[in-house]
PDB file of C-alpha atoms and ligand atoms in Angstrom:
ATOM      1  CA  UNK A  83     116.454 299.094 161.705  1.00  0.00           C
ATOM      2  CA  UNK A  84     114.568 297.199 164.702  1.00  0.00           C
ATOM      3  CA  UNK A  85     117.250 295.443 166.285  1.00  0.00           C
ATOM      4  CA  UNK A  86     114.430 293.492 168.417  1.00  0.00           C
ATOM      5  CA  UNK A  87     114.636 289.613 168.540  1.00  0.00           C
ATOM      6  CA  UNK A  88     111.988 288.100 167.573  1.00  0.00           C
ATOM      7  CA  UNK A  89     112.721 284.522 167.207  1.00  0.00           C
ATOM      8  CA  UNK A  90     114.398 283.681 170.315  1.00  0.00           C
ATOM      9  CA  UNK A  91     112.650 280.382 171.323  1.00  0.00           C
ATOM     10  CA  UNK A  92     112.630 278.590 175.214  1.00  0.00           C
ATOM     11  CA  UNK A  93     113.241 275.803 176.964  1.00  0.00           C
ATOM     12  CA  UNK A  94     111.461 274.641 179.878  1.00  0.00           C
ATOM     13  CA  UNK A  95     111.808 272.719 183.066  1.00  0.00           C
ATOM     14  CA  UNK A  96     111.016 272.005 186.796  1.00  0.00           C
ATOM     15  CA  UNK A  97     113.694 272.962 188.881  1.00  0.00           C
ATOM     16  CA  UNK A  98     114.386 270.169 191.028  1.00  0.00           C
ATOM     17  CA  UNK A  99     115.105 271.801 194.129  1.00  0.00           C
ATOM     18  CA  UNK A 100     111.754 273.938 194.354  1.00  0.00           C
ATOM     19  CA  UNK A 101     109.913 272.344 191.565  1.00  0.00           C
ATOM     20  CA  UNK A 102     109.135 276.030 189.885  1.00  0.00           C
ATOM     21  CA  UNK A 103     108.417 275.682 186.527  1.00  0.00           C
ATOM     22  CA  UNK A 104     110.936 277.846 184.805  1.00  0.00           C
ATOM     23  CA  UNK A 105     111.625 278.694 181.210  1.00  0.00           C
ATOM     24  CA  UNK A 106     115.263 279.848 179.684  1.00  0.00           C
ATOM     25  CA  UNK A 107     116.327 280.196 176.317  1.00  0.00           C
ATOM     26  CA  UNK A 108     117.613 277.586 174.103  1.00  0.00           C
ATOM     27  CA  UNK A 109     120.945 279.709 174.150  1.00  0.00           C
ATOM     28  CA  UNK A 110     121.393 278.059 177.584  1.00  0.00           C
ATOM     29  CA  UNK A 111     120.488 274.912 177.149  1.00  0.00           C
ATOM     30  CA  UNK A 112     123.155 272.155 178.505  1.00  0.00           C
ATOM     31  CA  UNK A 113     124.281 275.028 181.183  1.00  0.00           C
ATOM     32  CA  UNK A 114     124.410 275.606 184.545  1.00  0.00           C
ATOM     33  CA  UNK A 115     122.713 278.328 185.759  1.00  0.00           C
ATOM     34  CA  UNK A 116     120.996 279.613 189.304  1.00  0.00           C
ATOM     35  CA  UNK A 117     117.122 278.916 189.794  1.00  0.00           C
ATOM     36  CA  UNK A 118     115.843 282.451 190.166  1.00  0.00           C
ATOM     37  CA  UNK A 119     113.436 280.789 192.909  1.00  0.00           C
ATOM     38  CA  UNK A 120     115.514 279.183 195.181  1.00  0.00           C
ATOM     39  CA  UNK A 121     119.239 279.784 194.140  1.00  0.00           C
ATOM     40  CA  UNK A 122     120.046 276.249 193.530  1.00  0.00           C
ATOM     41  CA  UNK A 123     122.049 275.524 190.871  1.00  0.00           C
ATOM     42  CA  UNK A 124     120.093 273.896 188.095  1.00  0.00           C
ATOM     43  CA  UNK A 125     121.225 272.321 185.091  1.00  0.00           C
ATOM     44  CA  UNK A 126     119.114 273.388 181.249  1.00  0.00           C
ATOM     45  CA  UNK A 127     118.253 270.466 179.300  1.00  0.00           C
ATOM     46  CA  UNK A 128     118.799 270.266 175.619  1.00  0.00           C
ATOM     47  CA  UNK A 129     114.460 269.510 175.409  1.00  0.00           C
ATOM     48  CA  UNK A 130     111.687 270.886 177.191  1.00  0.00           C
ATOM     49  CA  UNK A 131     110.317 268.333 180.244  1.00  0.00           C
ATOM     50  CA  UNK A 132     106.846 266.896 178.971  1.00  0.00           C
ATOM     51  CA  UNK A 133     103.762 269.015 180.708  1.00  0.00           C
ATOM     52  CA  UNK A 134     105.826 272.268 180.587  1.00  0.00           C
ATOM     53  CA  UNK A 135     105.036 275.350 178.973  1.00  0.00           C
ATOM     54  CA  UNK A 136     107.335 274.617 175.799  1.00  0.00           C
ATOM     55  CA  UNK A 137     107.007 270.875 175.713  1.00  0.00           C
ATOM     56  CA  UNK A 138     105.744 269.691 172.450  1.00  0.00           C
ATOM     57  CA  UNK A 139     102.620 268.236 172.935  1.00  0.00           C
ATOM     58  CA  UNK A 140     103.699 264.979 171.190  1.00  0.00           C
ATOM     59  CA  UNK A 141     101.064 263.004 172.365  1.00  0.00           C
ATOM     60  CA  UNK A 142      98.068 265.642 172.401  1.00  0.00           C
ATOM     61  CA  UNK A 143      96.275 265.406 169.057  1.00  0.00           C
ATOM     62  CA  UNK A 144      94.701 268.870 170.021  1.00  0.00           C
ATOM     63  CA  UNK A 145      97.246 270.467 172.144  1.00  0.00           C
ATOM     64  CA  UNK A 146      96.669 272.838 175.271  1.00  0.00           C
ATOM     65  CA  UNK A 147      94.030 275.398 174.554  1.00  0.00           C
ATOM     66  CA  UNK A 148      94.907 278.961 174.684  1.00  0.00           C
ATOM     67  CA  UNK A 149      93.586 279.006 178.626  1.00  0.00           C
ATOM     68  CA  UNK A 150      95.520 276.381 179.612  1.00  0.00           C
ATOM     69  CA  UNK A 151      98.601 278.099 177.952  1.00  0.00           C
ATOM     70  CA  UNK A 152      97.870 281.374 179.767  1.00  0.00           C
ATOM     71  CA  UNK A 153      97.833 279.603 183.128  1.00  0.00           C
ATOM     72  CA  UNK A 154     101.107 277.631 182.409  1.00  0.00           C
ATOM     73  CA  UNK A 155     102.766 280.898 181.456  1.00  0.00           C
ATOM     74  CA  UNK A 156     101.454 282.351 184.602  1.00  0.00           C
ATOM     75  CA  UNK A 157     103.223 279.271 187.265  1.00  0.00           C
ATOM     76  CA  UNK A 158     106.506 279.407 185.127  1.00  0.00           C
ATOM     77  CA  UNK A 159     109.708 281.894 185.553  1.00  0.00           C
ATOM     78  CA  UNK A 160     111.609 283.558 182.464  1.00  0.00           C
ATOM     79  CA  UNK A 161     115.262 283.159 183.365  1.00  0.00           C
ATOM     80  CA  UNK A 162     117.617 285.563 180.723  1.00  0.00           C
ATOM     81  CA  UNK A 163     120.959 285.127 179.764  1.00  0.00           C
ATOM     82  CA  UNK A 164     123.507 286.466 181.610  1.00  0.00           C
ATOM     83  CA  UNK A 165     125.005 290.047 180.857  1.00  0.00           C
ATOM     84  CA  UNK A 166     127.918 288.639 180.063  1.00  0.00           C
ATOM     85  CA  UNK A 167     127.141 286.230 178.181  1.00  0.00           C
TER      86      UNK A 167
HETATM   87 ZN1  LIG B 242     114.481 276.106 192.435  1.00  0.00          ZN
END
């Protein structure tokens, strides 16, 4: 038995403090949490903002190619849930 996750899907947002892209699971969307950049305390949408890494690209008939999804990945921070969550 593999106990790993696979389908745990992200949200993600600017933090409007630093403006680091950062992406958290949908678990923690409508919560507070701390911006693992600058410690501000940043609230989780219910949607990811448009032009970030999860945002559906609603009005891109193509969609970001695979580079440009390698360098958004690369600007944006993976928040986790808490331990005690
Ligand atoms: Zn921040």
């Amino acid at each position: 038995m593999n106990a790993h996750v696979e389908e745990t899907a992200f949200l993600s947002f600017i933090c409007p403090g630093c403006h680091q892209e950062i992406e958290a699971p949908v678990d923690m969307a409508s919560q507070e949490t701390e911006c693992p950049t600058c410690a501000a305390l940043i609230h989780v949408p219910d949607e990811s903002e448009p032009g970030t890494l999860w945002a559906l690209p609603a009005t891109q008939v193509n969609g970001p190619s695979q580079a440009q999804k390698d360098a958004m990945k690369s600007r944006t921070i993976r928040i986790e849930l808490p331990d005690n969550w």
